Short mmCIF file of C-alpha atoms and ligand atoms in Angstrom, two decimals:
data_model
loop_
_atom_site.label_atom_id
_atom_site.label_comp_id
_atom_site.label_asym_id
_atom_site.label_seq_id
_atom_site.Cartn_x
_atom_site.Cartn_y
_atom_site.Cartn_z
CA MET M 1 76.33 96.21 79.52
CA GLY M 2 76.17 93.67 82.38
CA PRO M 3 78.03 93.60 85.68
CA MET M 4 80.80 91.49 84.10
CA ASP M 5 81.58 94.19 81.54
CA LEU M 6 81.85 96.75 84.31
CA LEU M 7 84.28 94.51 86.18
CA ASP M 8 86.33 93.91 83.06
CA ASP M 9 86.60 97.67 82.67
CA LEU M 10 88.28 97.90 86.06
CA PHE M 11 91.28 96.10 84.63
CA PRO M 12 93.11 97.97 81.87
CA PRO M 13 94.45 95.72 79.11
CA VAL M 14 97.95 94.40 79.48
CA GLU M 15 98.83 94.29 75.79
CA ASP M 16 101.01 97.38 75.55
CA ASP M 17 102.89 96.88 78.79
CA PRO M 18 103.17 93.23 79.85
CA PRO M 19 104.26 92.71 83.46
CA ALA M 20 107.88 91.53 83.78
CA GLY M 21 108.01 87.76 83.45
CA VAL M 22 104.60 87.34 81.75
CA VAL M 23 104.84 86.38 78.05
CA VAL M 24 101.76 85.94 75.83
CA LEU M 25 102.17 83.88 72.65
CA ARG M 26 99.18 84.20 70.33
CA ALA M 27 97.33 81.49 68.38
CA ARG M 28 99.84 78.66 68.77
CA THR M 29 97.41 75.74 68.70
CA GLY M 30 93.66 75.12 68.96
CA LEU M 31 91.02 73.06 70.71
CA ALA M 32 89.96 71.21 67.56
CA GLY M 33 93.42 69.68 67.09
CA GLN M 34 93.95 68.89 70.77
CA ARG M 35 90.52 67.41 71.52
CA PRO M 36 91.50 63.76 70.78
CA ALA M 37 94.44 63.94 73.22
CA ILE M 38 92.23 65.57 75.87
CA ASP M 39 89.57 62.86 75.38
CA ALA M 40 92.20 60.12 75.82
CA ILE M 41 93.35 61.69 79.11
CA THR M 42 89.81 62.14 80.46
CA ALA M 43 89.00 58.52 79.57
CA VAL M 44 91.64 57.57 82.19
CA ALA M 45 90.75 60.27 84.74
CA PRO M 46 87.44 62.07 84.17
CA PHE M 47 86.87 65.75 84.89
CA ARG M 48 85.65 66.41 88.43
CA HIS M 49 84.76 69.46 90.51
CA LEU M 50 87.33 69.38 93.31
CA GLN M 51 86.51 70.50 96.81
CA VAL M 52 88.70 73.26 98.23
CA PRO M 53 89.86 73.29 101.87
CA GLY M 54 87.01 75.65 102.83
CA GLY M 55 84.53 73.00 101.64
CA ARG M 56 83.21 74.70 98.49
CA ARG M 57 83.45 72.92 95.11
CA MET M 58 85.33 74.61 92.28
CA SER M 59 83.21 75.87 89.36
CA VAL M 60 86.00 74.67 87.08
CA ALA M 61 86.23 70.90 86.47
CA THR M 62 89.75 69.46 86.53
CA THR M 63 91.83 66.43 85.69
CA ASN M 64 95.54 65.79 85.07
CA ALA M 65 98.08 64.05 82.90
CA GLY M 66 101.65 63.31 83.94
CA ALA M 67 103.67 61.76 86.76
CA ARG M 68 101.98 64.15 89.18
CA GLY M 69 98.51 65.63 89.25
CA TRP M 70 97.28 68.68 91.15
CA CYS M 71 94.53 67.80 93.62
CA SER M 72 92.50 69.54 96.25
CA ASP M 73 90.22 68.35 99.02
CA ARG M 74 89.19 69.43 102.51
CA ALA M 75 92.71 68.62 103.76
CA GLY M 76 94.45 71.01 101.34
CA TYR M 77 96.20 71.27 97.97
CA ARG M 78 98.79 68.74 96.86
CA TYR M 79 100.34 66.89 93.93
CA ALA M 80 99.45 63.20 93.79
CA THR M 81 101.11 60.50 91.67
CA ARG M 82 97.78 58.66 91.41
CA ASP M 83 94.24 59.83 90.79
CA PRO M 84 92.58 59.81 94.24
CA LEU M 85 89.26 58.82 92.57
CA SER M 86 90.56 55.60 91.01
CA GLY M 87 93.88 54.90 92.73
CA GLN M 88 95.41 54.61 89.24
CA PRO M 89 98.25 56.67 87.72
CA TRP M 90 97.28 59.65 85.56
CA ALA M 91 97.66 59.22 81.79
CA PRO M 92 101.08 60.31 80.52
CA ILE M 93 101.48 63.80 79.05
CA PRO M 94 101.37 63.29 75.25
CA GLU M 95 104.86 63.56 73.68
CA ALA M 96 103.58 66.21 71.28
CA TRP M 97 102.42 68.36 74.21
CA LEU M 98 105.79 67.99 75.98
CA ALA M 99 107.54 69.24 72.86
CA LEU M 100 105.12 72.15 72.41
CA ALA M 101 105.30 73.21 76.07
CA ALA M 102 109.11 73.05 76.05
CA GLY M 103 109.21 75.12 72.85
CA TRP M 104 106.88 77.81 74.21
CA ALA M 105 108.83 77.96 77.48
CA ALA M 106 112.07 78.35 75.49
CA GLU M 107 110.53 81.17 73.44
CA ALA M 108 109.69 82.91 76.70
CA GLY M 109 113.27 82.53 77.99
CA PHE M 110 113.10 79.19 79.83
CA PRO M 111 115.18 76.76 77.73
CA CYS M 112 115.08 73.63 79.92
CA PHE M 113 111.41 73.13 80.76
CA VAL M 114 110.43 69.47 81.33
CA PRO M 115 106.93 69.41 82.82
CA ASP M 116 105.79 66.49 84.97
CA CYS M 117 102.20 67.72 85.36
CA CYS M 118 99.59 68.92 82.92
CA LEU M 119 96.61 70.19 84.90
CA ILE M 120 93.54 70.39 82.66
CA ASN M 121 90.82 72.86 83.65
CA ARG M 122 87.42 72.81 81.91
CA TYR M 123 85.32 75.98 82.15
CA ALA M 124 81.63 75.76 81.28
CA PRO M 125 79.94 79.16 80.74
CA GLY M 126 79.89 80.94 84.12
CA ALA M 127 82.87 79.02 85.55
CA ARG M 128 85.71 81.13 86.89
CA MET M 129 88.99 80.87 88.76
CA GLY M 130 89.47 83.04 91.84
CA ALA M 131 92.69 84.88 92.64
CA HIS M 132 95.47 82.49 93.56
CA ARG M 133 99.10 81.78 92.85
CA ASP M 134 100.70 78.51 91.78
CA GLN M 135 102.81 77.70 94.84
CA ASP M 136 102.51 73.93 95.41
CA GLU M 137 105.50 73.12 93.15
CA GLN M 138 109.06 72.38 94.35
CA ASP M 139 111.16 74.52 92.01
CA PHE M 140 110.06 78.09 91.33
CA SER M 141 112.88 78.57 88.80
CA GLN M 142 110.65 76.58 86.41
CA PRO M 143 107.91 78.56 84.63
CA ILE M 144 104.20 77.85 84.26
CA VAL M 145 103.04 77.31 80.66
CA SER M 146 99.29 77.91 80.36
CA VAL M 147 97.40 77.15 77.12
CA SER M 148 93.89 78.51 76.39
CA LEU M 149 91.63 76.39 74.20
CA GLY M 150 88.04 76.89 73.04
CA ARG M 151 85.92 79.76 74.33
CA PRO M 152 87.61 83.10 74.98
CA ALA M 153 88.42 84.24 78.51
CA THR M 154 89.64 87.25 80.40
CA PHE M 155 92.73 86.31 82.39
CA VAL M 156 93.56 88.83 85.10
CA TRP M 157 97.16 89.31 86.15
CA LEU M 158 97.21 90.60 89.75
CA GLY M 159 100.93 90.23 90.44
CA ALA M 160 102.37 90.63 93.92
CA SER M 161 99.07 91.19 95.72
CA ARG M 162 95.93 89.04 95.65
CA SER M 163 93.86 92.22 95.55
CA GLY M 164 95.72 93.71 92.60
CA PRO M 165 95.67 96.16 90.93
CA GLY M 166 94.83 93.74 88.11
CA ARG M 167 95.48 93.87 84.41
CA SER M 168 93.37 91.99 81.86
CA ILE M 169 94.73 89.68 79.20
CA SER M 170 92.13 88.56 76.62
CA LEU M 171 92.82 84.94 75.75
CA ARG M 172 91.42 83.11 72.73
CA ASP M 173 91.65 79.61 71.35
CA GLY M 174 95.32 78.67 71.05
CA ASP M 175 96.87 81.52 73.06
CA VAL M 176 99.67 80.60 75.47
CA VAL M 177 100.74 82.47 78.61
CA VAL M 178 104.16 81.71 80.09
CA PHE M 179 104.96 83.14 83.51
CA GLY M 180 108.21 82.63 85.31
CA GLY M 181 111.13 84.43 86.91
CA ALA M 182 109.91 87.60 88.62
CA ALA M 183 106.30 86.65 87.78
CA ARG M 184 106.44 83.01 88.85
CA LEU M 185 104.58 83.57 92.11
CA GLY M 186 102.26 86.26 90.76
CA TYR M 187 98.58 86.14 91.68
CA HIS M 188 96.18 85.58 88.79
CA ALA M 189 92.51 84.82 88.14
CA VAL M 190 90.07 84.05 85.32
CA ARG M 191 86.84 86.08 84.94
CA PRO M 192 83.62 84.06 84.55
CA ILE M 193 83.42 82.56 81.06
CA ARG M 194 80.66 84.23 79.07
CA ALA M 195 77.68 82.35 77.70
CA ASP M 196 77.95 84.10 74.29
CA PRO M 197 77.38 81.93 71.24
CA SER M 198 80.76 80.56 70.22
CA ALA M 199 82.17 77.83 68.05
CA PHE M 200 83.14 76.01 71.26
CA ASP M 201 81.09 74.46 74.04
CA CYS M 202 83.59 75.28 76.76
CA ARG M 203 87.00 76.67 77.53
CA ILE M 204 89.83 74.29 78.34
CA ASN M 205 93.07 75.41 79.94
CA LEU M 206 96.15 73.20 79.90
CA THR M 207 98.67 74.21 82.57
CA PHE M 208 102.09 72.62 82.27
CA ARG M 209 104.11 72.61 85.47
CA ARG M 210 107.26 71.11 86.90
CA ALA M 211 105.76 70.02 90.19
CA GLY M 212 108.32 67.61 91.70
C1 LIG L 301 94.98 78.56 86.49
O1 LIG L 301 95.54 79.55 86.90
O2 LIG L 301 95.07 77.47 87.08
C2 LIG L 301 94.12 78.61 85.25
C3 LIG L 301 94.48 79.69 84.32
C4 LIG L 301 93.58 79.71 83.11
O3 LIG L 301 92.56 79.02 83.08
O4 LIG L 301 93.89 80.45 82.16
FE1 LIG L 302 97.10 79.26 88.36
#
């Protein structure tokens, strides 16, 4: 057992008692089917390791599709209508993804979800996402729809406080987490992706947001 297993054990699983406003939909899609659409988006705006305001670079590589894309640099976090690397608009969110995201949001109790941003996070083994909340959007009545593809991950729901207590949600290829309402501004994190042999080379997370 390595240090990661010990840390995972600190967070009891969420399965039997999901926090209010967090809905987990299992096995709704998969990386294999979505890879062509992801490749088309990254041909327009390649994955990059963004700098955070403190100066560090994220271990996760990101890009975006949609009218707005989430960006970070030394000056702060923001949504940008053009890719700062190229000055060009982001690729549009594929119609099929808009329909899927709206359907999953509706299943979770949010019937009118029209995302204008799909943030794409790519996690190589070892990459992680520190505790944060999604707070750069205009309208917190709209949920976040977060799709896990490829390698498995441990998502940690921390809720009202950055320091927890946390609860683990094991996410596999095709699982979808919707958080909105009471949970919309909840803190969350992703444990480092394990280097175990897997059918997938990485984990990809699609996060659909209504940013503007
Ligand atoms: C995020 O919170 O931005 C990413 C969540 C995830 O990768 O599951
Ligand atoms: Fe997030």
